[in-house]
Amino acid sequence: MPTQPNNSHLPFGDQRTAPWYGKDIISVKQFSREDLEYVFAVAHEMHDMVDHVGTFDLLKGKILANLFYEPSTRTSSSFTASMERLGGSVIPINEVKYSSVAKGESLPDTVRTLECYADVIVIRHPEVGSAAAAAKASRKPVINAGDGIGEHPTQALLDAFTIKEELGHVDGLTVTLLGDLKHGRTVHSLARLLSLYKVKLNYVAPDILRMPAELIEELKSKGVQQEEFTGLDKPLPATDVLYVTRVQKERFTDESVYESVKGAYVIDPKVMKAAKERMIVMHPLPRVGEIAVEFDDDPRAAYFRQMEYGLYVRMALLAMVLGKA
Ligand code: ASP
């Protein structure tokens, strides 16, 4: 009989019995609060390792397939950087138009192909449920990097990590989500993830871009305190985290409707005078005018630091699903 591996030297060991080994990451619903603490602890270690040695061999010999059917800068390049900092390598498929997808290949067939070459598959696709469908077709772990207006779980994990690192805790905070709450997958995932904590959630959006009613109901049934606004004036003074989002142009069928809401909110130094001195402003990026560049030098502007936290969280997730953490 094989002897049981000794887990005492987690988070970095060769642990085939590690809790996330071989698992897909499709939705934040898969995470308990305990899981989050674990991800954050591993991400913290990753940060230390990157600071001290830059690149190390935890995932040496492992291959990631980065399959992007929608544009991406941060998610795609941070997964590549994560894999390479851990000593692994990447098959990049950012331009599906140059792959067999352009010949009409189905998502399951593309995934079945990539699993022959790679140990883990990261996928971004315009359809809700596409990552789950890919995971069903694949024997290798699949990580959802955004499925249309559905979810973006790795972004929510890095967002929660950012809040914890920047403000020291999550419980007790007032988090205000602003912008396109209807189509923004990052806010859908983040609101769900924050429901694991004792937070107050404010939703600020134009009427046609409100947070989906089903999601509000889902969180209500978990006892989360939520309030909706169309303007920022009222919720801003009590806000600890202001999470700004872009109006998602690509989700509109009528461009004139997009034009009517695109400039609904602009965060600038003047608006931010009404906010606390100790609070943070986050944005999953890209921004297209919702945060003025004049605000970038304010210490509360956390959106560039947020990107860096993303590297450590994605390193942690790759190590976890590949059984090394
Ligand atoms: N980069 C984020 C996403 O992929 C946010 C955005 O595109 O506005 O969802």
mmCIF file with all atom_site columns, C-alpha atoms and ligand atoms in Angstrom, residues 71 74-75 124 145 152 155 185-186 246 248 250 283-286, ligand 1:
data_model
loop_
_atom_site.group_PDB
_atom_site.id
_atom_site.type_symbol
_atom_site.label_atom_id
_atom_site.label_alt_id
_atom_site.label_comp_id
_atom_site.label_asym_id
_atom_site.label_entity_id
_atom_site.label_seq_id
_atom_site.pdbx_PDB_ins_code
_atom_site.Cartn_x
_atom_site.Cartn_y
_atom_site.Cartn_z
_atom_site.occupancy
_atom_site.B_iso_or_equiv
_atom_site.pdbx_formal_charge
_atom_site.auth_seq_id
_atom_site.auth_comp_id
_atom_site.auth_asym_id
_atom_site.auth_atom_id
_atom_site.pdbx_PDB_model_num
ATOM   1  C CA . PRO A 1 71  ? -9.376  40.317 -25.918 1.00 0.00 ? 71  PRO A CA 1
ATOM   2  C CA . ARG A 1 74  ? -3.784  41.599 -17.869 1.00 0.00 ? 74  ARG A CA 1
ATOM   3  C CA . THR A 1 75  ? -5.400  38.192 -17.435 1.00 0.00 ? 75  THR A CA 1
ATOM   4  C CA . ARG A 1 124 ? -11.738 33.179 -21.846 1.00 0.00 ? 124 ARG A CA 1
ATOM   5  C CA . ALA A 1 145 ? -10.641 33.591 -17.212 1.00 0.00 ? 145 ALA A CA 1
ATOM   6  C CA . HIS A 1 152 ? -14.332 36.018 -13.671 1.00 0.00 ? 152 HIS A CA 1
ATOM   7  C CA . GLN A 1 155 ? -10.181 38.396 -10.884 1.00 0.00 ? 155 GLN A CA 1
ATOM   8  C CA . ARG A 1 185 ? -18.501 39.740 -14.817 1.00 0.00 ? 185 ARG A CA 1
ATOM   9  C CA . THR A 1 186 ? -15.885 40.967 -12.340 1.00 0.00 ? 186 THR A CA 1
ATOM   10 C CA . ARG A 1 246 ? -16.006 50.154 -17.421 1.00 0.00 ? 246 ARG A CA 1
ATOM   11 C CA . GLN A 1 248 ? -18.923 47.009 -21.344 1.00 0.00 ? 248 GLN A CA 1
ATOM   12 C CA . GLU A 1 250 ? -19.016 44.874 -26.477 1.00 0.00 ? 250 GLU A CA 1
ATOM   13 C CA . HIS A 1 283 ? -10.697 48.891 -11.111 1.00 0.00 ? 283 HIS A CA 1
ATOM   14 C CA . PRO A 1 284 ? -10.267 45.568 -12.957 1.00 0.00 ? 284 PRO A CA 1
ATOM   15 C CA . LEU A 1 285 ? -9.056  47.626 -15.964 1.00 0.00 ? 285 LEU A CA 1
ATOM   16 C CA . PRO A 1 286 ? -9.036  48.572 -18.785 1.00 0.00 ? 286 PRO A CA 1
HETATM 17 N N1 . ASP B 2 .   ? -10.718 42.958 -17.674 1.00 0.00 ? 1   ASP B N1 1
HETATM 18 C C1 . ASP B 2 .   ? -11.999 42.756 -17.050 1.00 0.00 ? 1   ASP B C1 1
HETATM 19 C C2 . ASP B 2 .   ? -12.741 41.609 -17.709 1.00 0.00 ? 1   ASP B C2 1
HETATM 20 O O1 . ASP B 2 .   ? -12.181 40.905 -18.530 1.00 0.00 ? 1   ASP B O1 1
HETATM 21 C C3 . ASP B 2 .   ? -12.813 43.986 -16.971 1.00 0.00 ? 1   ASP B C3 1
HETATM 22 C C4 . ASP B 2 .   ? -13.217 44.620 -18.269 1.00 0.00 ? 1   ASP B C4 1
HETATM 23 O O2 . ASP B 2 .   ? -12.956 44.104 -19.360 1.00 0.00 ? 1   ASP B O2 1
HETATM 24 O O3 . ASP B 2 .   ? -13.849 45.678 -18.188 1.00 0.00 ? 1   ASP B O3 1
HETATM 25 O O4 . ASP B 2 .   ? -13.884 41.372 -17.375 1.00 0.00 ? 1   ASP B O4 1
#
